[in-house]
Tab-separated table of N, CA and C in Angstrom:
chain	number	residue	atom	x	y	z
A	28	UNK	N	-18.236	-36.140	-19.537
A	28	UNK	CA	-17.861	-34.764	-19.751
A	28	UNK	C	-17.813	-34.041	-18.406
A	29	UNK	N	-16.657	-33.140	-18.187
A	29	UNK	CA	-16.318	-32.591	-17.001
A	29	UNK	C	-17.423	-30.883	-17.093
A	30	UNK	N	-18.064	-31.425	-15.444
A	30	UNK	CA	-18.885	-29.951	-15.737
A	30	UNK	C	-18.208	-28.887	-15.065
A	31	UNK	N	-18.489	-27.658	-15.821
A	31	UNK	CA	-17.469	-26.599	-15.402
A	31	UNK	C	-17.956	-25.622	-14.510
A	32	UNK	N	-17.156	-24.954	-13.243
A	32	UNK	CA	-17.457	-24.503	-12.229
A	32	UNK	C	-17.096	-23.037	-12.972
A	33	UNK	N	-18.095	-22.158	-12.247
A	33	UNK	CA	-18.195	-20.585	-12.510
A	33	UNK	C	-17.207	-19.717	-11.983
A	34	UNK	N	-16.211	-19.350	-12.425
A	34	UNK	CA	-15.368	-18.389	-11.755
A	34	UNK	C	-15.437	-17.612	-10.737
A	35	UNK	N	-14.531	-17.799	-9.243
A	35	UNK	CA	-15.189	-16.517	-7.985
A	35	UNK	C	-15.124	-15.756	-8.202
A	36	UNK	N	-15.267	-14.599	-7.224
A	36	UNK	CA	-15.136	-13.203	-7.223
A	36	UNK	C	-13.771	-12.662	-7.650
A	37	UNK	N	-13.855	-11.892	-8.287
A	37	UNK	CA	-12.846	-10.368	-8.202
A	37	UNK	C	-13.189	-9.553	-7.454
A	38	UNK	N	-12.110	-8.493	-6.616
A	38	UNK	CA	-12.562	-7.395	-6.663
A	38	UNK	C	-11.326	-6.323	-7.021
A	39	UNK	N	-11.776	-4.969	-7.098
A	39	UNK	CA	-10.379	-4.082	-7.583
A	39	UNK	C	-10.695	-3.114	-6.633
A	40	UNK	N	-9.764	-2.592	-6.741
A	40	UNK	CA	-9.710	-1.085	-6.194
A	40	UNK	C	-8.970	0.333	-7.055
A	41	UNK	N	-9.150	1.387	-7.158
A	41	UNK	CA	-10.448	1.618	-6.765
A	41	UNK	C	-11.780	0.863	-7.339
A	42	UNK	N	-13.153	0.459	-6.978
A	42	UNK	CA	-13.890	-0.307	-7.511
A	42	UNK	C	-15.056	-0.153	-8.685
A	43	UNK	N	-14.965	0.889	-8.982
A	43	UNK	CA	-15.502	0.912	-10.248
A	43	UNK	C	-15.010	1.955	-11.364
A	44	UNK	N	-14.154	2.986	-11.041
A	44	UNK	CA	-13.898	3.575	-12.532
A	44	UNK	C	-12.253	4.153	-11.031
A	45	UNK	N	-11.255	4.847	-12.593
A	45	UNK	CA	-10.503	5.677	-12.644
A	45	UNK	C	-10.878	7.150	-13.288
A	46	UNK	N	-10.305	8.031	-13.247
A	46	UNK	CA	-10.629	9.334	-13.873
A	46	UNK	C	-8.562	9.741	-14.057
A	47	UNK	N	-8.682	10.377	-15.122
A	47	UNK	CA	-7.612	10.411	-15.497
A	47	UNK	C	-7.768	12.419	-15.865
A	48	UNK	N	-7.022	12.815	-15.176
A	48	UNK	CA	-7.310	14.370	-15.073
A	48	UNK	C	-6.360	15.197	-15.868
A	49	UNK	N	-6.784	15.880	-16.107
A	49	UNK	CA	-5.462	16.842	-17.299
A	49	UNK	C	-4.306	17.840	-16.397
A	50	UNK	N	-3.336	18.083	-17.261
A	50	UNK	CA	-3.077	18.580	-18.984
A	50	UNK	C	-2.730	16.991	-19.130
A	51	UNK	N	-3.486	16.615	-20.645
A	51	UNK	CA	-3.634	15.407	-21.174
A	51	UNK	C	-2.169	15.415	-22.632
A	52	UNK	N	-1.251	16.542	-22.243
A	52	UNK	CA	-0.023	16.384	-23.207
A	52	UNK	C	1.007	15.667	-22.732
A	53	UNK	N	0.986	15.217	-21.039
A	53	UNK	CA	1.820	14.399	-20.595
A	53	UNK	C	0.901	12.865	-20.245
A	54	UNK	N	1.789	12.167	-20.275
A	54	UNK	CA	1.562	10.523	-19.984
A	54	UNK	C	0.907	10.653	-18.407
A	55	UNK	N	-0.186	9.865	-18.309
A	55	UNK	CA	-0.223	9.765	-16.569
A	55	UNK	C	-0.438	8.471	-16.545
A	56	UNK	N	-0.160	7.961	-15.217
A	56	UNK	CA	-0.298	6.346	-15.029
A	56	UNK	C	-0.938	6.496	-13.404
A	57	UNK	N	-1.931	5.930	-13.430
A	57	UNK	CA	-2.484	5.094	-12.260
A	57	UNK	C	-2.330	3.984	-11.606
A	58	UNK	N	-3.336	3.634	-11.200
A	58	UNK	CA	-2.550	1.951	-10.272
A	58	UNK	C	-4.496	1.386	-9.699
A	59	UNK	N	-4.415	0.381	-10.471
A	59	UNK	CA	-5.432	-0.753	-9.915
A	59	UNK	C	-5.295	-1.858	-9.539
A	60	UNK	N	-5.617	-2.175	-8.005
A	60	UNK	CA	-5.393	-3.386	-7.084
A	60	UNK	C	-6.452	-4.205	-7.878
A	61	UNK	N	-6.040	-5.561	-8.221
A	61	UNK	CA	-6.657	-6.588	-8.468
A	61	UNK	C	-6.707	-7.467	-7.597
A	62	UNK	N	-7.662	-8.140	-6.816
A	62	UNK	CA	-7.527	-9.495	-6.047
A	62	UNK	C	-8.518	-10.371	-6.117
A	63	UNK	N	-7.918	-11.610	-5.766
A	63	UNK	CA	-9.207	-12.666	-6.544
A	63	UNK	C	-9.753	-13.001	-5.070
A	64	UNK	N	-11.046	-13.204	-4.229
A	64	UNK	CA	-11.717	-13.125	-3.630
A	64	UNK	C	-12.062	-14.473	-3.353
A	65	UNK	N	-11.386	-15.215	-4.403
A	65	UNK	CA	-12.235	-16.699	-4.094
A	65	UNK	C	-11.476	-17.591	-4.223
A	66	UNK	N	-11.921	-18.848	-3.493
A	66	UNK	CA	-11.224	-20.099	-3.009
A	66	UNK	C	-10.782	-20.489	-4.245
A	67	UNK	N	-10.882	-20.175	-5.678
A	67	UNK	CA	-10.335	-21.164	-6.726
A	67	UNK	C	-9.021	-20.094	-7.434
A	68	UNK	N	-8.089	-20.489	-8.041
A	68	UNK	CA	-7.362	-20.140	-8.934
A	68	UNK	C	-7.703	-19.562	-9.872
A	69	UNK	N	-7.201	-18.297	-10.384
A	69	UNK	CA	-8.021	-17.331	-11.599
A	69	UNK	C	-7.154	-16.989	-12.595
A	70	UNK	N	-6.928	-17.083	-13.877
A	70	UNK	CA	-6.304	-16.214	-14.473
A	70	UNK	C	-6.819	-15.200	-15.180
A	71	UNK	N	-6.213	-14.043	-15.518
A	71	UNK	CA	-7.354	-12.434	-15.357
A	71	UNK	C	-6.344	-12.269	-17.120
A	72	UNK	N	-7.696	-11.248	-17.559
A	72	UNK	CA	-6.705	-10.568	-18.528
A	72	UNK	C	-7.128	-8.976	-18.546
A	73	UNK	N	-6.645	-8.256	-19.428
A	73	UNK	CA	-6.918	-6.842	-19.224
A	73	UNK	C	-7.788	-6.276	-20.734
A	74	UNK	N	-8.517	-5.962	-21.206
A	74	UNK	CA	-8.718	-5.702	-22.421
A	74	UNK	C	-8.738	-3.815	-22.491
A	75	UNK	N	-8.723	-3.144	-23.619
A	75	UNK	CA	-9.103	-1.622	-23.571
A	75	UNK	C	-9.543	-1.302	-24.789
A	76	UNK	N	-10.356	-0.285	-24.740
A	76	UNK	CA	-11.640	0.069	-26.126
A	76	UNK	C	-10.639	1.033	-26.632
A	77	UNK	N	-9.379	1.172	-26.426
A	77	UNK	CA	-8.768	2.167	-27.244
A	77	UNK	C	-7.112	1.817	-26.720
A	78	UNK	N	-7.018	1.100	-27.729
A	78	UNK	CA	-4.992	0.477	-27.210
A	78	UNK	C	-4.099	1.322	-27.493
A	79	UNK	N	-4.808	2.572	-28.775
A	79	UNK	CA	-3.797	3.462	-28.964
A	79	UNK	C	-3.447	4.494	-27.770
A	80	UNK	N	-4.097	4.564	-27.068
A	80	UNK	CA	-4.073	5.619	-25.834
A	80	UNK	C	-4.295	5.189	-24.004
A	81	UNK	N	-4.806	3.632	-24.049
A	81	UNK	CA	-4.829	3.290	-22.820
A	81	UNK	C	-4.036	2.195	-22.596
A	82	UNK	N	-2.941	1.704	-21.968
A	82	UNK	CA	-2.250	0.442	-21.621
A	82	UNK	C	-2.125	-0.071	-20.410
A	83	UNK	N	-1.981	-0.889	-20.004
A	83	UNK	CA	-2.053	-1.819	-18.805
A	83	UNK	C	-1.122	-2.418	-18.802
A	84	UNK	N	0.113	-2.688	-17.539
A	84	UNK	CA	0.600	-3.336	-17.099
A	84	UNK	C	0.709	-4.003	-15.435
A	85	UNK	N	0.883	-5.326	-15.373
A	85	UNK	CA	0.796	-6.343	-16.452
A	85	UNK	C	-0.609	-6.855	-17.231
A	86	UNK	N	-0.477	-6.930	-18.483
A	86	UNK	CA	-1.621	-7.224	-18.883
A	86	UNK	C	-2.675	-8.663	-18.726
A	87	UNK	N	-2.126	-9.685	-18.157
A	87	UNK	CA	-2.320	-10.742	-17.988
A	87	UNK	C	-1.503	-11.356	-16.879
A	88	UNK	N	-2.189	-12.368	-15.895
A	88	UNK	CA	-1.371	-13.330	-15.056
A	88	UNK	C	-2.790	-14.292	-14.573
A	89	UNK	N	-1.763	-14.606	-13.032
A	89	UNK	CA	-2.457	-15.715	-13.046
A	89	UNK	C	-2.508	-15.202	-11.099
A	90	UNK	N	-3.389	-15.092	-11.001
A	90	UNK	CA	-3.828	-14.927	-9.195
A	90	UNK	C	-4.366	-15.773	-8.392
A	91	UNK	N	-3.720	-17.021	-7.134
A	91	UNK	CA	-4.157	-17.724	-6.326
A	91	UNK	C	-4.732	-17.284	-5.571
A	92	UNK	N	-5.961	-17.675	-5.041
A	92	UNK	CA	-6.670	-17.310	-3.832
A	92	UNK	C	-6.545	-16.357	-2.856
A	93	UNK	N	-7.232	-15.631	-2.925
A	93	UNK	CA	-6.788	-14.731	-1.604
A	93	UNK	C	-5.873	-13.558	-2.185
A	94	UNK	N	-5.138	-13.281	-3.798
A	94	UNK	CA	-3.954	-12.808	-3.750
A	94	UNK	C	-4.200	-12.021	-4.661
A	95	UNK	N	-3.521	-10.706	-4.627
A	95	UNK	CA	-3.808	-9.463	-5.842
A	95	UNK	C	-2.856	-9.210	-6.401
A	96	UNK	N	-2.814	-8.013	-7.122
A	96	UNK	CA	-1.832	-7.930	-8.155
A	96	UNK	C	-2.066	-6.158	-7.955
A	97	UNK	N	-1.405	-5.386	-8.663
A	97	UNK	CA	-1.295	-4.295	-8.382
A	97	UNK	C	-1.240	-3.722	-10.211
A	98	UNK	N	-2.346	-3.097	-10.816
A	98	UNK	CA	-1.648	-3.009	-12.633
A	98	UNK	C	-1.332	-1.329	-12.644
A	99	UNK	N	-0.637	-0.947	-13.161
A	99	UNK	CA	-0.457	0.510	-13.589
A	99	UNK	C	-0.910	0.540	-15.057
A	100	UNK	N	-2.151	1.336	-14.873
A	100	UNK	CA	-2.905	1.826	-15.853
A	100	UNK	C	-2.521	2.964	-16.727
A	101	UNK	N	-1.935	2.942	-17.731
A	101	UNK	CA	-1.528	4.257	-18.516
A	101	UNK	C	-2.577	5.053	-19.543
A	102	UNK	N	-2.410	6.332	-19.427
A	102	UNK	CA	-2.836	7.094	-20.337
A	102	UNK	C	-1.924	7.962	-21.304
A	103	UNK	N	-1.916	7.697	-22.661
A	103	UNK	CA	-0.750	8.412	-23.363
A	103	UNK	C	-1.156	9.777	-23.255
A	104	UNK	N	-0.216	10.857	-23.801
A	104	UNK	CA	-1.223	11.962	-23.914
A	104	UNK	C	-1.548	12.459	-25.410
A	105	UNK	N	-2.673	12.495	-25.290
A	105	UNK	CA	-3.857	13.199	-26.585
A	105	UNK	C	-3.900	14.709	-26.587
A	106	UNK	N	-4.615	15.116	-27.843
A	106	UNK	CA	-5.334	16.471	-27.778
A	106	UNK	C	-6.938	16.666	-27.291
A	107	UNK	N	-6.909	16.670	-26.565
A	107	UNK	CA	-8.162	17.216	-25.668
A	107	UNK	C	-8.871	17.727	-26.387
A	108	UNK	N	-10.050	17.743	-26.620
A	108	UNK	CA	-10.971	18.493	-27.062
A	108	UNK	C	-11.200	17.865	-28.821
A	109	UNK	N	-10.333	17.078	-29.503
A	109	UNK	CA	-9.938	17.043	-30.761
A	109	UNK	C	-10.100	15.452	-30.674
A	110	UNK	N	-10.398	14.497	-29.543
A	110	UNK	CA	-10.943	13.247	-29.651
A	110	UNK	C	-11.949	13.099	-28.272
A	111	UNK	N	-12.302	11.990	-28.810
A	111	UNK	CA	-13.972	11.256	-28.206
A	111	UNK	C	-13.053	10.567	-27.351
A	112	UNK	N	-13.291	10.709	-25.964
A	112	UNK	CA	-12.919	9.853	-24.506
A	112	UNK	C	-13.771	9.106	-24.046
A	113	UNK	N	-15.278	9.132	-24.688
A	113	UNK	CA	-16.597	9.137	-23.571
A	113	UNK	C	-16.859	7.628	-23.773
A	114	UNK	N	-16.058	6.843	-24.818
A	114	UNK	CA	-16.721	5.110	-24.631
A	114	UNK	C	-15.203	4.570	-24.587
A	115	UNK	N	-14.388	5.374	-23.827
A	115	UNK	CA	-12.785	4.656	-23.307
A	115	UNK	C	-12.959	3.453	-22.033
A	116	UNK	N	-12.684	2.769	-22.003
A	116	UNK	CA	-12.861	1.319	-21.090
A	116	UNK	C	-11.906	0.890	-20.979
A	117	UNK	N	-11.914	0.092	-19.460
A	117	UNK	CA	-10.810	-0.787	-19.367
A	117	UNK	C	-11.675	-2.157	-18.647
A	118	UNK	N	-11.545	-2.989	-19.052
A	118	UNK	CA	-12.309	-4.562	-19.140
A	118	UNK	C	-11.496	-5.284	-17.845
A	119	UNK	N	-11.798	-6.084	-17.267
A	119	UNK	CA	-10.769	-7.161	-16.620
A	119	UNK	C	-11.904	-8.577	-16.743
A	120	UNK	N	-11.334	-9.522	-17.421
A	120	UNK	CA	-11.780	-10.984	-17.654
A	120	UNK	C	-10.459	-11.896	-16.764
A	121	UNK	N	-11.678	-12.540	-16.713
A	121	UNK	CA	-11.475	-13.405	-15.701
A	121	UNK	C	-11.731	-14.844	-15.790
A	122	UNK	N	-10.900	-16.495	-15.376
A	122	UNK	CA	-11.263	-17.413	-15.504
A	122	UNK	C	-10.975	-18.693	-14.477
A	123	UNK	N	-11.334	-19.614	-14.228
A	123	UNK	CA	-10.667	-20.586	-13.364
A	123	UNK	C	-9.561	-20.730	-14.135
A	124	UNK	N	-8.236	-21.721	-13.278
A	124	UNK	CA	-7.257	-21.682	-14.322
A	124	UNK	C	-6.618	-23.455	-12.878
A	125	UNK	N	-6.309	-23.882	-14.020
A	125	UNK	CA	-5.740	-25.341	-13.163
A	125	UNK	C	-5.075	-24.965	-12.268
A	126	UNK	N	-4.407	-25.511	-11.362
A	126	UNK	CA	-3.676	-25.644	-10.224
A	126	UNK	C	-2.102	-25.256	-10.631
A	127	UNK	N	-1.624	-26.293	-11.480
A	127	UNK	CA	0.054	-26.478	-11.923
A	127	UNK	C	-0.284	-25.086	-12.746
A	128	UNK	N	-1.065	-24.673	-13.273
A	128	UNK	CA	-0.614	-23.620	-14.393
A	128	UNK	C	0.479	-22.100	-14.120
A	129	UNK	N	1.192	-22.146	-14.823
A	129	UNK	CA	2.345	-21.298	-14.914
A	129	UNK	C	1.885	-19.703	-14.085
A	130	UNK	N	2.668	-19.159	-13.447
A	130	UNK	CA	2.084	-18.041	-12.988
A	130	UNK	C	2.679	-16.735	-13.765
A	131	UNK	N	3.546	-17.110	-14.891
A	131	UNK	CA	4.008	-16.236	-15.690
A	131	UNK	C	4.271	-16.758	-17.129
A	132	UNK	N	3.565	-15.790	-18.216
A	132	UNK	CA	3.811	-16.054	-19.353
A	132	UNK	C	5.007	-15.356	-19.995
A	133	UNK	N	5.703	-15.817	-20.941
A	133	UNK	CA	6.887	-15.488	-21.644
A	133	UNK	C	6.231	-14.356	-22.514
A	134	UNK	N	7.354	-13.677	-22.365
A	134	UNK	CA	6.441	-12.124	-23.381
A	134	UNK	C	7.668	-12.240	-24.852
């Protein structure tokens, strides 16, 4: 049985949160640098605690060593005051990923 090695580093930028500022009746989109930090091959995915109002593109790929990605983070716009923002998240998972593996999935 093949033993399995622990995924390297990520890092993003900015590095730990976005803030998304009002009037929250128009769409705003941000931008988070993804780069994988470590000598192995990674493929990343994006998850969010609320899909009706937060999206990510691209939501998934595949990042060689050394190499980032750039995602534009969207916010639809809501009524302010009339929903709960305070456990909104955006996740990034992360994994080794073989060598040959595809660097783009078919959508």
């Amino acid at each position: 049985m093949a033993q399995s090695v622990p995924p390297g580093d990520i890092q993003t930028q900015p590095g730990t949160k976005i803030v998304f500022n009002g009037p929250y009746d128009d769409k705003h989109t941000y931008h988070i640098k993804v780069i994988n930090s470590s000598a192995r091959r990674i493929g990343y995915g994006i998850k969010t605690t609320n899909m009706k109002r937060l999206g990510v593109d691209p939501p998934c790929g595949v990042l060689d060593p050394k190499e980032g990605v750039l995602l534009a983070v969207s916010c639809d716009a809501f009524a302010f005051g009339q929903e709960d923002t305070n456990n909104d998240r955006i996740t990034v998972e992360w994994t080794n990923t073989p060598d040959g593996a595809a660097k783009q999935f078919p959508s």
